[in-house]
Amino acid sequence: VMVVIPPGEATAFLDRDAGHFAFISHFKMEAGTEATLLVQALTSMIEANPGHAGCDLTTPVFIDSESLVDLSQVQEHVRSSDNLIVLLTPGVLTRPWCLVEIVTAVRSNCNIVPVTVQRPGAMFEFPNEDFYKRLRSGFDSDAMRVLSSQGIKMDELERAIRQVFLHVALPFSPHKSANIRHAELMDILKRASVRDQAPSSP
């Protein structure tokens, strides 16, 4: 049974059957292939380790597909995930759905793991104060409508994005040797963790 959590509230507990160990947040046009490869590789590693916290989950690593056209469904998957793995590519912080996923993860106390995609043309520029100054002026009307529909204001969005970069980003190099990829995947799994559960009411 999927537990429905009201927007803005941290998850009191994770349904270990319906939830996910990780949700992959990405800009499909820039990292769709890499996201799919990451899901496949992490899922194989988790399922090969019976002692891993995600081994008993039906879908340990989730990626939103073209069939998910309802933003509320995407948010439910984020809320029911221990970790949000954000694939950092040039345009990811301009995509309203990716931004909603980040804010939803912060609201839900998900662990956030930033990951840079290591390939030509995917170099991510880390946010500086000029970026945040531009952010405060908002986006185009369609993007603002998406954010507004989820009650997301620019100050909350800025705090959420800053929280992503409190952690050093890890690399993912899909085109390098198998040994390098395996080492990078192991680092990503080590950084990911089971979300702290809220204390039970007395």
Tab-separated table of C-alpha atoms in Angstrom:
chain	number	residue	atom	x	y	z
A	1	VAL	CA	0.000	0.000	0.000
A	2	MET	CA	1.398	3.399	-0.928
A	3	VAL	CA	1.294	5.794	1.991
A	4	VAL	CA	0.067	9.204	0.852
A	5	ILE	CA	1.950	12.031	2.530
A	6	PRO	CA	0.498	15.546	2.418
A	7	PRO	CA	2.761	18.027	0.564
A	8	GLY	CA	5.324	19.749	2.773
A	9	GLU	CA	5.364	17.118	5.482
A	10	ALA	CA	8.319	14.875	6.195
A	11	THR	CA	7.667	11.185	5.810
A	12	ALA	CA	7.016	9.553	9.164
A	13	PHE	CA	8.090	6.203	7.807
A	14	LEU	CA	8.890	4.545	4.536
A	15	ASP	CA	6.711	1.768	3.210
A	16	ARG	CA	9.462	-0.714	2.441
A	17	ASP	CA	7.393	-2.506	-0.198
A	18	ALA	CA	6.043	0.482	-2.106
A	19	GLY	CA	8.966	2.863	-1.558
A	20	HIS	CA	12.343	3.239	-3.221
A	21	PHE	CA	15.898	3.405	-1.977
A	22	ALA	CA	16.642	6.088	-4.569
A	23	PHE	CA	14.841	8.341	-7.050
A	24	ILE	CA	16.864	9.566	-10.045
A	25	SER	CA	16.163	13.225	-10.833
A	26	HIS	CA	17.431	14.269	-14.258
A	27	PHE	CA	16.817	16.396	-17.354
A	28	LYS	CA	15.832	13.769	-19.935
A	29	MET	CA	17.176	15.651	-22.952
A	30	GLU	CA	20.620	15.895	-21.365
A	31	ALA	CA	20.935	12.742	-19.268
A	32	GLY	CA	18.172	10.312	-20.215
A	33	THR	CA	20.588	7.598	-21.323
A	34	GLU	CA	22.884	8.066	-18.336
A	35	ALA	CA	19.936	7.972	-15.941
A	36	THR	CA	18.763	4.660	-17.396
A	37	LEU	CA	22.270	3.194	-17.148
A	38	LEU	CA	22.551	4.393	-13.548
A	39	VAL	CA	19.222	2.822	-12.601
A	40	GLN	CA	20.183	-0.498	-14.152
A	41	ALA	CA	23.632	-0.573	-12.553
A	42	LEU	CA	22.535	0.496	-9.059
A	43	THR	CA	19.568	-1.893	-9.109
A	44	SER	CA	21.843	-4.809	-10.044
A	45	MET	CA	24.296	-3.948	-7.267
A	46	ILE	CA	21.539	-3.596	-4.667
A	47	GLU	CA	19.806	-6.835	-5.661
A	48	ALA	CA	23.130	-8.695	-5.578
A	49	ASN	CA	23.601	-7.713	-1.933
A	50	PRO	CA	20.966	-9.374	0.307
A	51	GLY	CA	22.061	-7.203	3.215
A	52	HIS	CA	21.446	-3.907	1.428
A	53	ALA	CA	18.596	-1.770	2.743
A	54	GLY	CA	16.999	-1.609	-0.712
A	55	CYS	CA	17.206	-5.304	-1.539
A	56	ASP	CA	13.675	-6.057	-0.333
A	57	LEU	CA	12.049	-3.270	-2.354
A	58	THR	CA	10.038	-4.003	-5.489
A	59	THR	CA	11.673	-1.036	-7.264
A	60	PRO	CA	14.786	-0.054	-5.319
A	61	VAL	CA	15.821	2.649	-7.813
A	62	PHE	CA	13.099	4.668	-9.532
A	63	ILE	CA	13.254	6.825	-12.625
A	64	ASP	CA	10.275	8.790	-13.868
A	65	SER	CA	9.173	7.639	-17.304
A	66	GLU	CA	7.266	9.279	-20.097
A	67	SER	CA	4.142	7.571	-18.776
A	68	LEU	CA	4.198	9.697	-15.631
A	69	VAL	CA	2.494	12.852	-16.834
A	70	ASP	CA	0.996	13.783	-13.465
A	71	LEU	CA	3.370	15.818	-11.327
A	72	SER	CA	1.655	14.626	-8.151
A	73	GLN	CA	2.579	11.030	-9.035
A	74	VAL	CA	6.218	12.016	-9.456
A	75	GLN	CA	6.150	13.755	-6.079
A	76	GLU	CA	4.712	10.663	-4.399
A	77	HIS	CA	7.633	8.626	-5.719
A	78	VAL	CA	10.078	11.232	-4.373
A	79	ARG	CA	8.377	11.267	-0.976
A	80	SER	CA	8.548	7.480	-0.765
A	81	SER	CA	12.280	7.418	-1.549
A	82	ASP	CA	15.167	7.450	0.916
A	83	ASN	CA	17.454	9.305	-1.497
A	84	LEU	CA	17.163	11.761	-4.366
A	85	ILE	CA	20.082	11.320	-6.767
A	86	VAL	CA	20.307	14.486	-8.864
A	87	LEU	CA	22.156	14.122	-12.172
A	88	LEU	CA	23.893	17.449	-12.693
A	89	THR	CA	23.874	18.559	-16.322
A	90	PRO	CA	23.879	22.112	-17.762
A	91	GLY	CA	20.107	22.601	-17.841
A	92	VAL	CA	18.854	20.552	-14.909
A	93	LEU	CA	18.303	23.569	-12.634
A	94	THR	CA	16.166	25.235	-15.306
A	95	ARG	CA	13.632	22.397	-15.506
A	96	PRO	CA	10.557	23.015	-13.328
A	97	TRP	CA	9.841	19.309	-12.708
A	98	CYS	CA	13.429	18.726	-11.564
A	99	LEU	CA	13.143	21.734	-9.262
A	100	VAL	CA	9.874	20.425	-7.831
A	101	GLU	CA	11.573	17.069	-7.207
A	102	ILE	CA	14.402	18.792	-5.316
A	103	VAL	CA	12.045	20.871	-3.159
A	104	THR	CA	9.852	17.821	-2.496
A	105	ALA	CA	12.913	15.850	-1.379
A	106	VAL	CA	13.971	18.617	1.003
A	107	ARG	CA	10.447	18.914	2.399
A	108	SER	CA	10.338	15.143	2.918
A	109	ASN	CA	13.770	14.858	4.554
A	110	CYS	CA	15.198	12.744	1.736
A	111	ASN	CA	18.956	12.396	1.551
A	112	ILE	CA	20.176	14.257	-1.551
A	113	VAL	CA	23.105	12.915	-3.584
A	114	PRO	CA	24.380	15.240	-6.345
A	115	VAL	CA	26.108	13.396	-9.203
A	116	THR	CA	27.939	14.957	-12.153
A	117	VAL	CA	27.625	13.251	-15.529
A	118	GLN	CA	31.143	12.887	-16.917
A	119	ARG	CA	30.949	13.159	-20.691
A	120	PRO	CA	31.674	15.806	-23.344
A	121	GLY	CA	28.943	18.415	-23.562
A	122	ALA	CA	27.540	17.688	-20.110
A	123	MET	CA	29.798	19.912	-18.019
A	124	PHE	CA	27.772	21.304	-15.117
A	125	GLU	CA	28.457	24.813	-13.845
A	126	PHE	CA	28.017	24.875	-10.101
A	127	PRO	CA	25.784	27.677	-8.806
A	128	ASN	CA	27.459	30.867	-7.610
A	129	GLU	CA	25.896	33.977	-6.124
A	130	ASP	CA	25.166	35.346	-9.603
A	131	PHE	CA	23.118	32.212	-10.282
A	132	TYR	CA	21.062	32.713	-7.122
A	133	LYS	CA	20.559	36.386	-7.943
A	134	ARG	CA	19.129	35.408	-11.347
A	135	LEU	CA	17.056	32.682	-9.694
A	136	ARG	CA	15.292	35.217	-7.484
A	137	SER	CA	13.958	36.993	-10.572
A	138	GLY	CA	12.038	33.830	-11.489
A	139	PHE	CA	11.526	31.781	-14.655
A	140	ASP	CA	9.208	31.965	-17.637
A	141	SER	CA	5.463	31.915	-17.035
A	142	ASP	CA	5.021	28.176	-17.667
A	143	ALA	CA	7.757	27.214	-15.192
A	144	MET	CA	6.456	29.670	-12.600
A	145	ARG	CA	2.989	28.182	-12.985
A	146	VAL	CA	4.357	24.690	-12.218
A	147	LEU	CA	6.235	25.924	-9.150
A	148	SER	CA	3.300	27.993	-7.931
A	149	SER	CA	0.950	25.013	-8.270
A	150	GLN	CA	3.068	23.239	-5.644
A	151	GLY	CA	3.244	26.247	-3.330
A	152	ILE	CA	6.930	26.779	-4.105
A	153	LYS	CA	8.224	30.321	-3.727
A	154	MET	CA	11.630	31.532	-4.867
A	155	ASP	CA	13.073	31.753	-1.353
A	156	GLU	CA	12.175	28.115	-0.614
A	157	LEU	CA	13.546	27.045	-3.993
A	158	GLU	CA	16.827	28.836	-3.335
A	159	ARG	CA	17.202	27.183	0.076
A	160	ALA	CA	16.509	23.770	-1.440
A	161	ILE	CA	19.060	24.204	-4.235
A	162	ARG	CA	21.669	25.435	-1.760
A	163	GLN	CA	21.012	22.324	0.315
A	164	VAL	CA	21.832	20.113	-2.678
A	165	PHE	CA	25.307	21.597	-2.813
A	166	LEU	CA	26.098	21.227	0.865
A	167	HIS	CA	27.538	17.885	-0.281
A	168	VAL	CA	30.424	17.337	-2.683
A	169	ALA	CA	29.098	16.031	-5.992
A	170	LEU	CA	30.154	12.529	-7.009
A	171	PRO	CA	31.113	11.618	-10.599
A	172	PHE	CA	29.405	9.115	-12.886
A	173	SER	CA	31.415	8.262	-16.004
A	174	PRO	CA	29.361	5.876	-18.168
A	175	HIS	CA	31.945	5.853	-20.961
A	176	LYS	CA	34.988	4.981	-18.849
A	177	SER	CA	36.288	1.527	-17.979
A	178	ALA	CA	34.185	-0.976	-16.057
A	179	ASN	CA	36.515	-0.706	-13.060
A	180	ILE	CA	36.143	3.071	-12.898
A	181	ARG	CA	32.358	2.884	-13.302
A	182	HIS	CA	32.113	0.246	-10.563
A	183	ALA	CA	34.161	2.387	-8.168
A	184	GLU	CA	31.971	5.419	-8.902
A	185	LEU	CA	28.778	3.421	-8.400
A	186	MET	CA	30.081	2.104	-5.086
A	187	ASP	CA	30.753	5.701	-3.960
A	188	ILE	CA	27.209	6.716	-4.910
A	189	LEU	CA	25.724	3.794	-2.979
A	190	LYS	CA	27.897	4.607	0.044
A	191	ARG	CA	26.715	8.216	0.013
A	192	ALA	CA	23.075	7.129	-0.214
A	193	SER	CA	21.464	6.051	3.037
A	194	VAL	CA	18.185	4.996	4.593
A	195	ARG	CA	16.231	8.078	5.552
A	196	ASP	CA	15.908	8.844	9.237
A	197	GLN	CA	12.461	7.923	10.454
A	198	ALA	CA	10.446	10.440	12.421
A	199	PRO	CA	10.012	9.461	16.066
A	200	SER	CA	6.783	7.668	16.823
A	201	SER	CA	4.126	9.452	18.808
A	202	PRO	CA	4.000	8.291	22.444
